[in-house]
CSV table of C-alpha atoms in Angstrom, one decimal:
chain,number,residue,atom,x,y,z
A,1,MET,CA,90.3,183.4,18.0
A,2,LYS,CA,91.4,183.5,21.5
A,3,HIS,CA,90.2,186.0,23.8
A,4,PRO,CA,92.5,188.6,24.7
A,5,ILE,CA,92.0,188.5,28.8
A,6,TYR,CA,93.0,184.9,28.0
A,7,LYS,CA,96.4,185.6,25.7
A,8,LEU,CA,97.4,188.3,28.5
A,9,ALA,CA,97.1,185.6,31.3
A,10,GLN,CA,98.9,182.9,29.1
A,11,ARG,CA,101.6,185.9,28.9
A,12,SER,CA,101.8,186.4,32.6
A,13,LEU,CA,102.3,182.7,33.8
A,14,PHE,CA,105.0,182.5,30.6
A,15,ILE,CA,106.4,185.5,32.2
A,16,ALA,CA,106.3,183.9,36.2
A,17,MET,CA,107.9,180.5,34.7
A,18,LEU,CA,110.5,182.9,32.9
A,19,PHE,CA,111.0,184.6,36.1
A,20,GLY,CA,111.3,181.4,38.5
A,21,LEU,CA,113.6,179.9,36.1
A,22,LEU,CA,116.3,182.5,36.8
A,23,ILE,CA,115.4,182.6,40.5
A,24,SER,CA,116.2,179.0,41.2
A,25,ALA,CA,119.6,179.4,37.9
A,26,CYS,CA,120.7,182.2,40.8
A,27,THR,CA,119.9,180.1,43.8
A,28,THR,CA,123.2,178.5,44.6
A,29,ASN,CA,123.0,176.1,48.5
A,30,LEU,CA,126.0,176.8,50.6
A,31,GLU,CA,127.0,174.6,53.5
A,32,VAL,CA,128.7,177.1,55.8
A,33,PRO,CA,129.7,175.6,59.3
A,34,LEU,CA,129.2,177.3,61.9
A,35,PRO,CA,132.2,177.8,64.2
A,36,GLU,CA,132.5,176.1,67.3
A,37,HIS,CA,131.1,178.4,70.4
A,38,PRO,CA,134.1,177.5,73.0
A,39,ALA,CA,131.7,178.4,76.8
A,40,ARG,CA,132.6,181.3,78.6
A,41,PHE,CA,132.2,182.9,82.3
A,42,THR,CA,128.9,185.1,82.1
A,43,LEU,CA,128.9,187.0,84.9
A,44,ASN,CA,125.7,189.4,85.7
A,45,THR,CA,125.4,192.2,88.9
A,46,PHE,CA,123.9,195.6,89.3
A,47,LEU,CA,125.1,196.4,93.0
A,48,THR,CA,124.2,199.5,94.9
A,49,GLU,CA,125.0,201.7,98.2
A,50,GLY,CA,122.9,199.7,101.1
A,51,GLN,CA,121.8,196.1,99.5
A,52,PRO,CA,124.0,193.3,99.8
A,53,ILE,CA,126.7,192.0,97.0
A,54,ASP,CA,125.5,189.2,94.8
A,55,LEU,CA,127.2,187.5,91.6
A,56,TYR,CA,124.8,185.5,88.7
A,57,VAL,CA,127.4,182.5,87.2
A,58,SER,CA,126.6,180.7,84.3
A,59,ARG,CA,128.7,179.5,81.3
A,60,SER,CA,127.7,180.8,77.8
A,61,PHE,CA,126.5,178.7,75.0
A,62,GLY,CA,126.2,178.5,71.0
A,63,LEU,CA,123.6,178.8,68.5
A,64,LEU,CA,123.5,174.6,68.1
A,65,GLU,CA,123.1,174.2,71.6
A,66,SER,CA,119.5,174.1,73.5
A,67,VAL,CA,119.5,174.3,76.9
A,68,GLU,CA,115.8,174.9,77.3
A,69,ASN,CA,114.7,172.0,78.8
A,70,ASN,CA,117.6,171.8,80.9
A,71,VAL,CA,118.6,175.2,82.3
A,72,LYS,CA,120.9,173.6,84.5
A,73,ASP,CA,123.4,172.9,82.5
A,74,ILE,CA,124.8,176.2,81.6
A,75,LEU,CA,124.9,177.0,85.7
A,76,ILE,CA,128.8,176.7,87.7
A,77,PRO,CA,127.7,176.3,91.2
A,78,ASP,CA,130.8,175.1,92.2
A,79,ALA,CA,133.3,178.0,90.4
A,80,GLU,CA,135.4,179.9,92.8
A,81,VAL,CA,134.9,183.7,92.9
A,82,LYS,CA,136.8,185.9,94.9
A,83,LEU,CA,135.5,189.3,95.6
A,84,TYR,CA,137.7,192.1,96.1
A,85,LYS,CA,136.9,195.6,97.5
A,86,ASN,CA,138.7,199.1,96.7
A,87,GLY,CA,141.8,196.4,95.5
A,88,GLN,CA,142.0,194.7,98.5
A,89,PHE,CA,141.0,190.6,99.2
A,90,LEU,CA,137.6,190.7,100.8
A,91,ASP,CA,136.0,187.1,100.9
A,92,GLU,CA,135.7,183.6,98.7
A,93,MET,CA,131.8,184.1,97.6
A,94,VAL,CA,129.7,181.1,97.9
A,95,PHE,CA,127.3,179.8,96.3
A,96,VAL,CA,123.2,179.5,96.8
A,97,ASP,CA,120.7,177.8,94.9
A,98,SER,CA,118.2,181.1,94.1
A,99,SER,CA,116.0,179.3,91.8
A,100,SER,CA,112.4,179.9,92.8
A,101,LEU,CA,108.6,179.2,90.7
A,102,ASP,CA,107.3,181.7,88.7
A,103,THR,CA,103.2,181.9,88.1
A,104,ILE,CA,102.9,182.7,84.3
A,105,TYR,CA,98.9,183.1,84.0
A,106,LEU,CA,95.7,181.1,85.2
A,107,SER,CA,94.2,179.5,82.6
A,108,SER,CA,90.2,178.5,82.9
A,109,VAL,CA,89.8,174.6,82.9
A,110,PHE,CA,88.2,173.3,79.9
A,111,GLY,CA,84.4,173.1,80.5
A,112,PHE,CA,84.4,174.5,84.0
A,113,PRO,CA,84.2,178.5,83.7
A,114,ASP,CA,84.1,179.2,87.0
A,115,SER,CA,87.4,177.0,87.6
A,116,PHE,CA,91.3,177.5,86.9
A,117,GLU,CA,94.6,176.4,86.8
A,118,VAL,CA,98.3,177.9,88.2
A,119,VAL,CA,100.7,177.7,85.0
A,120,THR,CA,104.4,178.2,86.1
A,121,ARG,CA,107.1,177.9,85.3
A,122,ASP,CA,110.7,177.3,86.8
A,123,LEU,CA,113.5,180.1,87.3
A,124,VAL,CA,116.6,178.7,87.8
A,125,SER,CA,119.9,180.9,88.6
A,126,SER,CA,123.3,180.2,90.4
A,127,LYS,CA,124.1,182.9,92.6
A,128,PHE,CA,127.1,183.8,94.5
A,129,VAL,CA,127.0,185.7,98.2
A,130,PRO,CA,129.8,186.5,100.3
A,131,SER,CA,131.1,183.7,102.9
A,132,LYS,CA,130.4,186.1,105.9
A,133,GLU,CA,128.8,189.3,106.8
A,134,LEU,CA,130.0,192.4,104.9
A,135,PRO,CA,129.8,195.7,105.2
A,136,LEU,CA,127.3,196.8,103.0
A,137,PRO,CA,128.4,199.2,99.8
A,138,VAL,CA,128.7,202.4,100.1
A,139,ALA,CA,128.8,205.7,97.1
A,140,GLY,CA,132.7,205.4,96.0
A,141,ASP,CA,133.9,201.1,96.4
A,142,ILE,CA,134.8,199.7,93.7
A,143,TYR,CA,134.1,196.0,93.5
A,144,ARG,CA,135.9,193.4,91.5
A,145,PHE,CA,135.3,190.1,91.2
A,146,GLU,CA,137.4,187.2,89.7
A,147,VAL,CA,135.8,183.8,88.5
A,148,SER,CA,137.9,180.3,87.7
A,149,HIS,CA,136.9,177.0,87.4
A,150,PRO,CA,139.1,174.0,85.8
A,151,ASP,CA,137.0,173.9,82.9
A,152,TYR,CA,136.7,177.3,81.8
A,153,GLU,CA,138.8,180.5,80.9
A,154,PRO,CA,139.5,182.6,83.9
A,155,ALA,CA,137.0,185.8,83.8
A,156,SER,CA,137.1,189.2,86.1
A,157,ALA,CA,134.9,192.8,86.3
A,158,GLU,CA,134.9,195.4,88.5
A,159,THR,CA,132.5,198.3,89.3
A,160,ARG,CA,132.4,201.5,90.8
A,161,ILE,CA,129.1,202.5,93.4
A,162,PRO,CA,128.1,205.5,91.8
A,163,PHE,CA,127.0,208.6,94.1
A,164,PRO,CA,124.1,210.1,93.7
A,165,ALA,CA,123.2,213.2,91.7
A,166,THR,CA,121.9,216.3,93.8
A,167,LEU,CA,118.6,217.8,93.1
A,168,LEU,CA,117.9,220.7,92.9
A,169,SER,CA,114.4,221.9,91.2
A,170,VAL,CA,111.6,220.0,89.3
A,171,GLN,CA,108.7,221.3,87.2
A,172,ARG,CA,105.4,219.8,85.4
A,173,VAL,CA,104.2,220.6,82.1
A,174,ILE,CA,101.0,219.6,81.4
A,175,ASP,CA,99.9,218.1,78.6
A,176,SER,CA,103.2,218.8,76.6
A,177,VAL,CA,102.3,216.1,74.1
A,178,GLU,CA,99.2,215.5,73.5
A,179,ASP,CA,98.0,212.6,70.1
A,180,ARG,CA,95.5,210.4,69.5
A,181,ASP,CA,95.8,207.1,68.2
A,182,PHE,CA,94.5,206.4,64.4
A,183,ASP,CA,93.0,202.9,64.9
A,184,ASP,CA,90.7,203.2,68.2
A,185,GLY,CA,90.8,206.9,69.1
A,186,TYR,CA,92.6,206.3,72.5
A,187,LEU,CA,94.0,209.9,73.4
A,188,ASN,CA,97.1,210.0,74.5
A,189,ARG,CA,98.7,212.8,76.9
A,190,PHE,CA,102.6,213.0,78.8
A,191,ASP,CA,103.2,214.9,81.3
A,192,ALA,CA,106.7,217.1,80.7
A,193,ILE,CA,109.0,216.6,84.1
A,194,LYS,CA,112.0,218.8,83.9
A,195,ILE,CA,114.4,218.2,86.8
A,196,ARG,CA,117.2,220.1,87.4
A,197,LEU,CA,120.1,218.8,89.1
A,198,GLU,CA,124.1,218.2,89.9
A,199,ASP,CA,125.9,215.9,88.3
A,200,PRO,CA,128.6,213.6,90.3
A,201,SER,CA,131.8,213.5,88.3
A,202,GLY,CA,132.3,210.6,85.5
A,203,PRO,CA,130.5,209.4,82.6
A,204,ASN,CA,126.5,207.7,83.8
A,205,GLY,CA,123.7,207.4,82.5
A,206,TYR,CA,119.9,208.8,84.2
A,207,ASN,CA,116.9,206.9,83.9
A,208,VAL,CA,113.6,208.2,86.4
A,209,TRP,CA,110.9,205.8,88.2
A,210,GLY,CA,108.3,207.7,88.7
A,211,GLU,CA,105.4,206.6,91.9
A,212,LEU,CA,101.9,208.9,91.5
A,213,MET,CA,99.5,208.9,94.0
A,214,TYR,CA,96.2,210.0,92.7
A,215,THR,CA,92.0,209.0,94.2
A,216,ASN,CA,89.1,207.7,91.4
A,217,PRO,CA,85.9,209.0,91.9
A,218,GLU,CA,84.6,206.1,90.9
A,219,TYR,CA,86.1,204.1,93.3
A,220,GLY,CA,85.3,206.0,96.3
A,221,PRO,CA,88.1,208.5,98.1
A,222,ASP,CA,90.7,205.7,99.0
A,223,THR,CA,94.7,206.8,97.4
A,224,MET,CA,96.3,204.6,94.5
A,225,MET,CA,99.3,204.3,92.9
A,226,GLN,CA,100.6,204.1,89.7
A,227,ALA,CA,104.7,203.7,89.7
A,228,GLU,CA,106.5,202.8,86.3
A,229,TRP,CA,109.7,204.1,84.7
A,230,SER,CA,109.5,207.8,82.8
A,231,ASN,CA,110.0,207.7,79.0
A,232,THR,CA,112.9,210.1,78.0
A,233,GLU,CA,111.1,209.7,74.4
A,234,VAL,CA,107.5,209.5,72.9
A,235,VAL,CA,107.3,208.0,69.7
A,236,ARG,CA,104.8,207.3,66.9
A,237,GLU,CA,104.6,204.7,64.6
A,238,LEU,CA,103.9,205.0,60.6
A,239,ASP,CA,100.2,203.0,62.1
A,240,GLY,CA,99.5,205.4,64.8
A,241,LEU,CA,100.3,203.7,67.7
A,242,VAL,CA,101.9,205.9,70.5
A,243,TYR,CA,104.5,204.6,73.1
A,244,GLY,CA,107.2,206.1,74.9
A,245,ASN,CA,110.8,205.1,75.5
A,246,ALA,CA,112.5,204.6,78.9
A,247,LEU,CA,116.1,204.6,77.2
A,248,PRO,CA,119.0,206.3,79.8
A,249,ILE,CA,119.7,209.6,79.5
A,250,PRO,CA,123.8,210.1,79.1
A,251,ASP,CA,125.3,213.0,80.9
A,252,THR,CA,127.6,213.8,78.2
A,253,GLU,CA,126.4,217.5,77.9
A,254,PHE,CA,126.7,218.2,81.8
A,255,ASP,CA,129.2,216.1,83.2
A,256,GLY,CA,130.3,217.0,86.4
A,257,GLY,CA,128.0,219.8,86.5
A,258,ILE,CA,124.7,221.6,86.2
A,259,GLY,CA,122.3,219.7,84.2
A,260,GLU,CA,118.6,219.3,83.1
A,261,LEU,CA,116.5,216.0,82.5
A,262,ILE,CA,113.4,216.1,80.9
A,263,THR,CA,111.3,213.1,80.6
A,264,PHE,CA,107.3,212.3,79.5
A,265,TYR,CA,105.1,210.2,82.0
A,266,ARG,CA,101.5,209.3,80.9
A,267,TYR,CA,99.3,209.8,84.2
A,268,GLN,CA,97.0,206.5,84.2
A,269,GLY,CA,93.5,208.0,84.0
A,270,CYS,CA,94.0,211.2,82.3
A,271,CYS,CA,93.1,210.0,79.1
A,272,GLY,CA,91.2,206.9,77.5
A,273,TYR,CA,89.0,206.6,74.9
A,274,PRO,CA,86.5,208.8,73.6
A,275,GLU,CA,83.4,207.9,75.7
A,276,ASP,CA,85.9,207.7,79.0
A,277,ILE,CA,86.8,211.6,78.3
A,278,GLN,CA,82.8,212.0,77.6
A,279,GLN,CA,81.5,210.7,80.7
A,280,GLY,CA,84.3,212.3,82.7
A,281,ARG,CA,86.2,209.2,83.7
A,282,LYS,CA,89.1,211.2,85.5
A,283,ASN,CA,92.0,210.6,88.2
A,284,ILE,CA,92.3,213.5,90.5
A,285,PHE,CA,96.2,213.6,90.9
A,286,HIS,CA,97.6,214.3,94.8
A,287,GLN,CA,101.2,214.1,94.7
A,288,TYR,CA,104.6,212.5,92.3
A,289,LYS,CA,107.3,210.9,93.9
A,290,LEU,CA,110.7,210.8,91.5
A,291,LYS,CA,113.4,208.7,91.7
A,292,VAL,CA,116.4,209.7,89.7
A,293,PHE,CA,118.6,206.6,88.8
A,294,VAL,CA,122.4,207.6,88.2
A,295,LEU,CA,123.7,204.4,86.1
A,296,THR,CA,127.6,203.6,85.6
A,297,GLU,CA,128.3,204.1,82.4
A,298,ALA,CA,128.6,200.1,81.3
A,299,TYR,CA,125.4,199.3,83.3
A,300,ALA,CA,123.5,202.8,81.2
A,301,THR,CA,124.7,201.3,77.7
A,302,TYR,CA,123.4,197.4,78.5
A,303,GLN,CA,120.1,199.0,79.4
A,304,THR,CA,119.8,201.0,76.2
A,305,LYS,CA,120.7,197.9,74.3
A,306,PHE,CA,118.7,196.0,75.6
A,307,ILE,CA,115.9,197.5,74.7
A,308,GLN,CA,116.6,198.5,71.3
A,309,GLN,CA,117.6,194.4,70.7
A,310,ARG,CA,113.7,193.8,72.2
A,311,GLN,CA,111.9,196.6,70.0
A,312,SER,CA,113.7,195.7,67.0
A,313,ARG,CA,112.1,191.7,67.4
A,314,LEU,CA,109.6,190.7,64.6
A,315,ASP,CA,107.0,187.8,65.3
A,316,GLY,CA,104.8,185.9,62.7
A,317,ILE,CA,105.7,186.1,59.0
A,318,GLU,CA,106.9,190.1,59.3
A,319,SER,CA,110.1,187.7,60.3
A,320,VAL,CA,110.6,186.6,57.2
A,321,PHE,CA,110.3,189.7,55.0
A,322,VAL,CA,111.6,192.5,57.3
A,323,PRO,CA,115.0,191.0,59.1
A,324,SER,CA,115.4,192.6,62.6
A,325,GLU,CA,118.5,195.4,62.7
A,326,PRO,CA,121.4,193.1,64.6
A,327,VAL,CA,122.0,194.9,67.9
A,328,VAL,CA,125.2,193.9,69.7
A,329,ILE,CA,124.6,193.4,73.5
A,330,PRO,CA,128.0,194.9,75.0
A,331,SER,CA,130.1,193.5,78.0
A,332,ASN,CA,132.5,194.8,80.8
A,333,VAL,CA,133.5,191.3,82.0
A,334,GLU,CA,137.4,190.4,80.5
A,335,GLY,CA,137.7,187.1,79.2
A,336,GLY,CA,133.7,186.2,79.7
A,337,PHE,CA,130.3,188.0,79.0
A,338,GLY,CA,128.0,189.6,81.1
A,339,ILE,CA,127.5,193.2,82.8
A,340,VAL,CA,129.1,193.9,86.3
A,341,GLY,CA,127.4,197.5,87.1
A,342,ALA,CA,126.0,199.9,89.9
A,343,TYR,CA,123.6,202.6,90.4
A,344,ASN,CA,122.5,204.9,92.8
A,345,HIS,CA,119.0,207.0,93.4
A,346,SER,CA,118.1,210.0,95.1
A,347,THR,CA,114.2,211.0,95.6
A,348,ILE,CA,112.4,214.1,94.8
A,349,ILE,CA,108.8,215.0,95.5
A,350,LEU,CA,106.3,216.8,93.5
A,351,ASP,CA,103.0,218.4,94.7
A,352,LEU,CA,100.3,218.2,92.1
C-alpha cells in the first residue's frame, strides 16, 4: 500500500501537468510586425531670461533601430534652423559641436588597491546657436524655431519667457514630517517651507531649489552648503522606504493672483541612524536661500511626466512579472517631437 504522502505528491504532479497542458493549448504565437517609424525632428531647449539662446536638434528613431554604438547617426548638423522673436525673423542659427567627455566613475585597478582608472563616456550632442551676437532673452519675449531639411518633414515650436513670481513671505515649520525607515531605523525629518507669492498671469508650474548653509561641529567652523530640490510631496513605500518627490506644482488654483507653495526639505545631518543621533552628530543651520522657479506649462508637464516615467521603471526579475505603467512624454513641437520650454526664477532668503 502506497503512503498517503506519495499519493498526494502524485496527484499534485498530475494537476501541474494538466495545468501546463491547458496553458500550452491556450497559447498562440502571433507575429505582429511593428509599423515602420518615419524619422522626425526632435527639438529641445529650455530658455531663460539673461542667458544665451540655443536649440538641440536630432531625429527620432524606431524600436528596432539601435543607436547606442553610434549616437551621431541621429544628429542633423546640416539642418536649417530659423529663429524668430515676437513674430519677426531674427537669425539663421548655426551648428556647433557640443560633444563632451563625461567621467562616470573611478574604478580600482585589479591587484593594485591604491591605484584606479577613470571610466568615461562620450556625450554627443547637436546644438545650434545664433550666428551673431543677439540681445539676451527678457521676460515676455516669444521665441519661435523653424527647422527644415530635405530628408525630413519641417518642424517648429515656440515658447514665451515667463515673468518671475513676486515673493511676498516665507515660513518654516520644523519637523513637519517625521518618520523612521522599517529596515535600518534611519530617521527622516522634513521641514515644511511655505512660500506666499504673487503669480504671473498664464498657466505655469513651480519648482523650488534650496541652498542650505550650515556648519558641522565635527569638521570645524567652516561653512558648508547643501543644494537640492525641495520636495512637493513625501512618499512612504510599503517596504518602509521614505523619500520625496520634486514634481512641479501647477498654478491652477491661483493663476494671476496671490497663492501659496508648500514644499518639504530634508536637512542633511539633522537625522540619521540611531547611533548618529545618540552621539549628537548634528549640523548647525544658518541660512536657507530659496530659488522659486516659474516654468512654462509645457516645461512643467514634461518634467512631471519624465519623473513619473523614470519612477515607474522596474529592474531585474520584477520587470518580468510586474510590467511598468506606460507614461507618455508630451511634446509641443509641431511636425516632430521634443520640448521647447522656458523658465524664470526669484530668490528669497530665510535666516534659520
